[in-house]
Structure formats: structure tokens, C-alpha cells
Amino acid sequence: EVQLVESGGGLVQPGRSMKLSCAASGFTFNNYDMAWVCQAPKKGLEWVATISYDGSSTYYRDSVKGRFTISRDNAKSTLYLQMDSLRSEDTATYYCARQWSFDYWGQGVMVTVSS
Amino acid sequence: DIQMTQSPSFLSASVGDRVTINCKASQNINKYLNWYQQKLGEAPKLLIYNTNNLQTGIPSRFSGSGSGTDYTLTISSLQPEDVATYFCLQHSSRPFTFGSGTKLEIK
């Protein structure tokens, strides 16, 4: 059974950093591109970033370029999102997803950016 | 960026009704269109991928159609457990973009 479990969220002050993790199981992690998607409170979904199966390529939405870094450790079957210079508008639930048609998603982790 | 215009934003229907939800892309997305169901407090669940392919384990009352810029999700006979918000996603080109959602309730 495919499972994606996010961790690392919480309350953080504007301008500070936070790192999210997503532990994957039930499939061959290093065969798949992976992604982060966010959903602000009572808002729609937004794609945040994608990383290729081997980590060689990364892609970001414009609003997070230069502030967020997606990475992965295939030996640990874990996906990461390093979020720096956080802003109030980054407040959202963050989901990791397997990017083969975004077919499996984690339960999400809440990130609140507030002073 | 490709804009996805989803309609309606809210839908109320009776059990057994046929329900349709639409997504219109601002440019041709070559059938790279998925549909998701999201229940309150849960992660999105993939229903249909690449326009008309039913994800494993999803009931056959869900179906998808479309091409070019216009896509439709159909629920052939609405069930009480279908109460949820439905989103479309275009994964034709980055940045991947979602529709704004359709909240479906039972009358």
C-alpha cells in the first residue's frame, strides 16, 4: 500500500525557516518524480515544487523560487521541502504527492507563519 | 500560466441524480486533466486521470470526458458518500494548476 506521511509543520515567525519531510513507503521511491502542493485555509490547491526521480531536476512556482528548496534522499525514501524567508502568505497545509499523475497524496501538514 | 476555470462552484443535487462538473483551460492541455475528490479534513483522492481513465478502486459511476480546453466530470448516480469538494488539475505544463473547486452537497 502506498503511503506518504508528512511531518515538520507548525507555527513559525515571518522571515524564519522550516523544513518539511515526507516519508514514502509501499512503492519504489526512486522511480518517481515527487511534488509538494499547498492549500491555504479555505482556498484552492497550488502546486509548489517538483523534483525528478533522481534529484537532478527541480522546478518551483514563481512565488517560492529562491526561498524554498525541494530535495530527496532516495536511500531513506524521503522527500523534503526547506522553506526559508517564510511569509504570512505561505500559511497553508502542505501535501507531498507522487507525481505520476499526482495519484497518491499524504495527509498534509499545517504550516502557520505568524508573529 | 494555464488558468483553469471550474464550474459550478457549488452544486446541490438529489441522491440518484446525474451530476456534471466542468473545467475549462485557458489553452489546449492535450487531455492532461485529472479529477480529485476532497472530503473535509482529508487529502485529495484521485478519481480520474488523463481525462477519462478511472483510478483503481474508484466506483464506475464516476467518469470523465473532454479534449482541448474543455473537460467534464460526471457522476452518473449521486450517492450520499459523494458529498465532497471536487477539483480538476492540469498537468500538461508547469506550473501545474488546479480548478477552484466545486462543493457538492445532497439536497
mmCIF file of C-alpha atoms in Angstrom:
data_model
loop_
_atom_site.group_PDB
_atom_site.id
_atom_site.type_symbol
_atom_site.label_atom_id
_atom_site.label_comp_id
_atom_site.label_asym_id
_atom_site.label_seq_id
_atom_site.Cartn_x
_atom_site.Cartn_y
_atom_site.Cartn_z
ATOM 1 C CA GLU A 1 0.000 0.000 0.000
ATOM 2 C CA VAL A 2 1.363 3.386 -0.995
ATOM 3 C CA GLN A 3 1.818 5.683 1.981
ATOM 4 C CA LEU A 4 3.102 9.246 2.204
ATOM 5 C CA VAL A 5 3.467 10.741 5.661
ATOM 6 C CA GLU A 6 4.399 14.393 6.104
ATOM 7 C CA SER A 7 5.986 15.866 9.223
ATOM 8 C CA GLY A 8 7.676 19.029 10.410
ATOM 9 C CA GLY A 9 4.916 21.615 10.306
ATOM 10 C CA GLY A 10 3.844 24.061 12.977
ATOM 11 C CA LEU A 11 3.945 27.733 13.900
ATOM 12 C CA VAL A 12 6.852 29.844 12.666
ATOM 13 C CA GLN A 13 7.552 33.567 12.665
ATOM 14 C CA PRO A 14 7.775 35.547 9.425
ATOM 15 C CA GLY A 15 11.285 35.524 7.994
ATOM 16 C CA ARG A 16 12.229 32.270 9.705
ATOM 17 C CA SER A 17 12.747 28.795 8.235
ATOM 18 C CA MET A 18 11.046 25.428 8.440
ATOM 19 C CA LYS A 19 11.790 22.036 6.885
ATOM 20 C CA LEU A 20 9.078 19.570 5.954
ATOM 21 C CA SER A 21 9.640 15.864 5.436
ATOM 22 C CA CYS A 22 7.595 13.245 3.638
ATOM 23 C CA ALA A 23 8.308 9.582 4.342
ATOM 24 C CA ALA A 24 7.287 7.296 1.497
ATOM 25 C CA SER A 25 6.564 3.580 1.570
ATOM 26 C CA GLY A 26 4.777 0.930 -0.463
ATOM 27 C CA PHE A 27 6.428 1.766 -3.786
ATOM 28 C CA THR A 28 9.870 2.147 -5.331
ATOM 29 C CA PHE A 29 10.512 5.751 -4.312
ATOM 30 C CA ASN A 30 13.470 6.334 -6.619
ATOM 31 C CA ASN A 31 11.359 5.525 -9.692
ATOM 32 C CA TYR A 32 9.062 8.523 -9.279
ATOM 33 C CA ASP A 33 9.161 12.273 -9.539
ATOM 34 C CA MET A 34 7.672 13.821 -6.403
ATOM 35 C CA ALA A 35 5.933 17.090 -5.659
ATOM 36 C CA TRP A 36 4.704 19.419 -2.942
ATOM 37 C CA VAL A 37 1.261 21.010 -3.198
ATOM 38 C CA CYS A 38 -0.209 23.511 -0.745
ATOM 39 C CA GLN A 39 -3.688 24.617 0.226
ATOM 40 C CA ALA A 40 -4.194 27.873 2.099
ATOM 41 C CA PRO A 41 -7.056 27.933 4.605
ATOM 42 C CA LYS A 42 -10.410 27.747 2.784
ATOM 43 C CA LYS A 43 -8.618 28.209 -0.546
ATOM 44 C CA GLY A 44 -7.796 26.027 -3.527
ATOM 45 C CA LEU A 45 -4.774 23.893 -4.212
ATOM 46 C CA GLU A 46 -1.481 25.226 -5.579
ATOM 47 C CA TRP A 47 1.447 23.281 -6.942
ATOM 48 C CA VAL A 48 4.627 24.329 -5.106
ATOM 49 C CA ALA A 49 7.574 22.319 -6.414
ATOM 50 C CA THR A 50 8.641 19.138 -8.188
ATOM 51 C CA ILE A 51 11.795 17.058 -8.075
ATOM 52 C CA SER A 52 12.782 14.418 -10.589
ATOM 53 C CA TYR A 53 13.151 10.776 -9.588
ATOM 54 C CA ASP A 54 16.929 11.072 -9.216
ATOM 55 C CA GLY A 55 17.010 14.595 -7.788
ATOM 56 C CA SER A 56 18.769 16.019 -10.816
ATOM 57 C CA SER A 57 15.986 18.428 -11.767
ATOM 58 C CA THR A 58 13.821 20.700 -9.666
ATOM 59 C CA TYR A 59 11.001 23.081 -10.543
ATOM 60 C CA TYR A 60 9.218 25.739 -8.480
ATOM 61 C CA ARG A 61 6.254 28.058 -8.706
ATOM 62 C CA ASP A 62 7.380 31.654 -9.070
ATOM 63 C CA SER A 63 6.251 32.776 -5.613
ATOM 64 C CA VAL A 64 8.634 30.372 -3.846
ATOM 65 C CA LYS A 65 11.650 30.465 -6.177
ATOM 66 C CA GLY A 66 14.763 31.408 -4.251
ATOM 67 C CA ARG A 67 13.068 30.768 -0.894
ATOM 68 C CA PHE A 68 12.034 27.101 -0.997
ATOM 69 C CA THR A 69 14.220 24.098 -1.837
ATOM 70 C CA ILE A 70 12.854 20.666 -2.685
ATOM 71 C CA SER A 71 15.181 17.707 -2.185
ATOM 72 C CA ARG A 72 15.084 13.974 -1.642
ATOM 73 C CA ASP A 73 17.043 11.143 -0.077
ATOM 74 C CA ASN A 74 16.324 8.024 -2.100
ATOM 75 C CA ALA A 75 18.181 5.818 0.371
ATOM 76 C CA LYS A 76 15.686 6.896 3.037
ATOM 77 C CA SER A 77 12.671 7.158 0.697
ATOM 78 C CA THR A 78 12.101 10.652 1.990
ATOM 79 C CA LEU A 79 11.157 13.918 0.302
ATOM 80 C CA TYR A 80 11.935 17.306 1.822
ATOM 81 C CA LEU A 81 10.877 20.921 1.482
ATOM 82 C CA GLN A 82 13.175 23.512 3.011
ATOM 83 C CA MET A 83 11.256 26.752 3.391
ATOM 84 C CA ASP A 84 13.252 29.922 4.099
ATOM 85 C CA SER A 85 12.244 33.578 4.451
ATOM 86 C CA LEU A 86 8.705 32.489 5.246
ATOM 87 C CA ARG A 87 5.857 34.922 4.712
ATOM 88 C CA SER A 88 2.320 35.046 6.095
ATOM 89 C CA GLU A 89 1.009 34.082 2.655
ATOM 90 C CA ASP A 90 2.901 30.767 2.912
ATOM 91 C CA THR A 91 0.445 29.702 5.625
ATOM 92 C CA ALA A 92 -1.161 26.534 4.285
ATOM 93 C CA THR A 93 -1.465 22.801 4.553
ATOM 94 C CA TYR A 94 1.389 21.238 2.596
ATOM 95 C CA TYR A 95 0.897 17.890 0.885
ATOM 96 C CA CYS A 96 3.512 15.705 -0.696
ATOM 97 C CA ALA A 97 2.343 13.791 -3.734
ATOM 98 C CA ARG A 98 3.659 11.181 -6.105
ATOM 99 C CA GLN A 99 3.850 12.965 -9.380
ATOM 100 C CA TRP A 100 2.812 10.119 -11.636
ATOM 101 C CA SER A 101 -0.493 11.842 -12.325
ATOM 102 C CA PHE A 102 -0.410 13.112 -8.736
ATOM 103 C CA ASP A 103 -2.014 9.784 -7.882
ATOM 104 C CA TYR A 104 -1.145 9.481 -4.188
ATOM 105 C CA TRP A 105 -1.073 12.233 -1.588
ATOM 106 C CA GLY A 106 -0.087 12.416 2.039
ATOM 107 C CA GLN A 107 -2.471 13.614 4.726
ATOM 108 C CA GLY A 108 -0.819 17.011 4.801
ATOM 109 C CA VAL A 109 0.970 19.096 7.407
ATOM 110 C CA MET A 110 -0.084 22.560 8.524
ATOM 111 C CA VAL A 111 2.370 25.443 8.383
ATOM 112 C CA THR A 112 1.341 28.691 10.068
ATOM 113 C CA VAL A 113 3.503 31.762 9.518
ATOM 114 C CA SER A 114 2.652 34.367 12.120
ATOM 115 C CA SER A 115 4.265 36.563 14.710
ATOM 116 C CA ASP B 1 0.395 30.021 -16.762
ATOM 117 C CA ILE B 2 -2.615 27.941 -17.744
ATOM 118 C CA GLN B 3 -5.756 29.101 -15.966
ATOM 119 C CA MET B 4 -8.356 26.502 -15.035
ATOM 120 C CA THR B 5 -11.926 27.796 -14.756
ATOM 121 C CA GLN B 6 -14.108 25.327 -12.885
ATOM 122 C CA SER B 7 -17.900 25.446 -12.727
ATOM 123 C CA PRO B 8 -20.151 25.436 -10.886
ATOM 124 C CA SER B 9 -18.546 26.435 -7.600
ATOM 125 C CA PHE B 10 -21.454 24.962 -5.679
ATOM 126 C CA LEU B 11 -23.870 22.189 -6.592
ATOM 127 C CA SER B 12 -26.823 20.734 -4.746
ATOM 128 C CA ALA B 13 -28.400 17.561 -6.119
ATOM 129 C CA SER B 14 -30.524 14.629 -5.021
ATOM 130 C CA VAL B 15 -29.440 11.058 -4.487
ATOM 131 C CA GLY B 16 -29.615 9.274 -7.824
ATOM 132 C CA ASP B 17 -29.159 12.431 -9.900
ATOM 133 C CA ARG B 18 -26.671 12.709 -12.731
ATOM 134 C CA VAL B 19 -24.149 15.419 -11.867
ATOM 135 C CA THR B 20 -21.643 17.159 -14.114
ATOM 136 C CA ILE B 21 -18.748 19.424 -13.202
ATOM 137 C CA ASN B 22 -16.742 21.324 -15.790
ATOM 138 C CA CYS B 23 -13.220 22.647 -16.154
ATOM 139 C CA LYS B 24 -12.111 24.947 -18.923
ATOM 140 C CA ALA B 25 -8.431 25.538 -19.579
ATOM 141 C CA SER B 26 -7.078 28.783 -20.961
ATOM 142 C CA GLN B 27 -5.220 26.789 -23.618
ATOM 143 C CA ASN B 28 -5.088 23.263 -25.003
ATOM 144 C CA ILE B 29 -3.924 20.827 -22.300
ATOM 145 C CA ASN B 30 -3.922 17.729 -24.519
ATOM 146 C CA LYS B 31 -6.107 15.682 -22.148
ATOM 147 C CA TYR B 32 -3.647 16.019 -19.246
ATOM 148 C CA LEU B 33 -6.523 16.622 -16.887
ATOM 149 C CA ASN B 34 -7.195 14.875 -13.588
ATOM 150 C CA TRP B 35 -10.178 14.997 -11.241
ATOM 151 C CA TYR B 36 -9.958 14.761 -7.455
ATOM 152 C CA GLN B 37 -12.385 14.365 -4.596
ATOM 153 C CA GLN B 38 -11.569 16.005 -1.285
ATOM 154 C CA LYS B 39 -13.625 15.351 1.819
ATOM 155 C CA LEU B 40 -13.420 17.633 4.836
ATOM 156 C CA GLY B 41 -10.084 17.283 6.613
ATOM 157 C CA GLU B 42 -8.744 14.709 4.157
ATOM 158 C CA ALA B 43 -6.176 14.696 1.368
ATOM 159 C CA PRO B 44 -7.380 14.867 -2.227
ATOM 160 C CA LYS B 45 -8.188 11.489 -3.770
ATOM 161 C CA LEU B 46 -7.565 10.870 -7.460
ATOM 162 C CA LEU B 47 -10.726 9.840 -9.288
ATOM 163 C CA ILE B 48 -9.897 10.229 -12.977
ATOM 164 C CA TYR B 49 -6.533 10.712 -14.676
ATOM 165 C CA ASN B 50 -5.758 11.952 -18.164
ATOM 166 C CA THR B 51 -9.352 12.923 -18.874
ATOM 167 C CA ASN B 52 -11.117 9.583 -18.870
ATOM 168 C CA ASN B 53 -9.124 6.922 -17.017
ATOM 169 C CA LEU B 54 -10.753 5.669 -13.848
ATOM 170 C CA GLN B 55 -8.296 5.302 -10.974
ATOM 171 C CA THR B 56 -8.173 1.846 -9.388
ATOM 172 C CA GLY B 57 -10.802 1.377 -6.719
ATOM 173 C CA ILE B 58 -12.989 4.293 -7.792
ATOM 174 C CA PRO B 59 -16.667 3.419 -8.427
ATOM 175 C CA SER B 60 -17.736 3.257 -12.054
ATOM 176 C CA ARG B 61 -20.388 5.942 -11.527
ATOM 177 C CA PHE B 62 -17.520 8.427 -11.902
ATOM 178 C CA SER B 63 -16.405 9.180 -15.447
ATOM 179 C CA GLY B 64 -14.530 11.869 -17.321
ATOM 180 C CA SER B 65 -14.555 13.275 -20.811
ATOM 181 C CA GLY B 66 -13.219 16.137 -22.849
ATOM 182 C CA SER B 67 -10.468 17.364 -25.087
ATOM 183 C CA GLY B 68 -8.620 20.521 -25.978
ATOM 184 C CA THR B 69 -9.679 23.094 -23.406
ATOM 185 C CA ASP B 70 -12.985 21.648 -22.123
ATOM 186 C CA TYR B 71 -13.345 18.791 -19.651
ATOM 187 C CA THR B 72 -16.182 17.238 -17.662
ATOM 188 C CA LEU B 73 -16.519 15.016 -14.620
ATOM 189 C CA THR B 74 -19.778 13.092 -14.480
ATOM 190 C CA ILE B 75 -21.293 11.230 -11.554
ATOM 191 C CA SER B 76 -23.968 9.038 -13.126
ATOM 192 C CA SER B 77 -25.993 8.415 -9.974
ATOM 193 C CA LEU B 78 -25.171 10.578 -6.974
ATOM 194 C CA GLN B 79 -24.649 8.746 -3.683
ATOM 195 C CA PRO B 80 -24.619 10.211 -0.155
ATOM 196 C CA GLU B 81 -20.915 9.412 0.214
ATOM 197 C CA ASP B 82 -20.140 11.648 -2.775
ATOM 198 C CA VAL B 83 -20.572 14.774 -0.657
ATOM 199 C CA ALA B 84 -17.193 16.479 -1.066
ATOM 200 C CA THR B 85 -15.321 19.180 -2.941
ATOM 201 C CA TYR B 86 -14.111 18.254 -6.416
ATOM 202 C CA PHE B 87 -11.047 19.748 -8.127
ATOM 203 C CA CYS B 88 -9.546 19.455 -11.550
ATOM 204 C CA LEU B 89 -5.791 19.587 -12.194
ATOM 205 C CA GLN B 90 -3.983 20.265 -15.451
ATOM 206 C CA HIS B 91 -0.579 18.583 -15.600
ATOM 207 C CA SER B 92 0.172 19.441 -19.194
ATOM 208 C CA SER B 93 2.725 22.106 -18.346
ATOM 209 C CA ARG B 94 4.302 23.750 -15.343
ATOM 210 C CA PRO B 95 3.178 25.469 -13.268
ATOM 211 C CA PHE B 96 0.551 22.780 -12.829
ATOM 212 C CA THR B 97 -2.731 24.451 -11.946
ATOM 213 C CA PHE B 98 -5.935 23.446 -10.230
ATOM 214 C CA GLY B 99 -9.520 24.484 -10.665
ATOM 215 C CA SER B 100 -11.060 26.462 -7.830
ATOM 216 C CA GLY B 101 -13.264 23.575 -6.719
ATOM 217 C CA THR B 102 -16.906 22.518 -6.752
ATOM 218 C CA LYS B 103 -18.609 21.894 -3.443
ATOM 219 C CA LEU B 104 -21.189 19.154 -3.894
ATOM 220 C CA GLU B 105 -23.978 18.599 -1.412
ATOM 221 C CA ILE B 106 -27.053 16.423 -1.233
ATOM 222 C CA LYS B 107 -30.470 18.131 -1.370
#
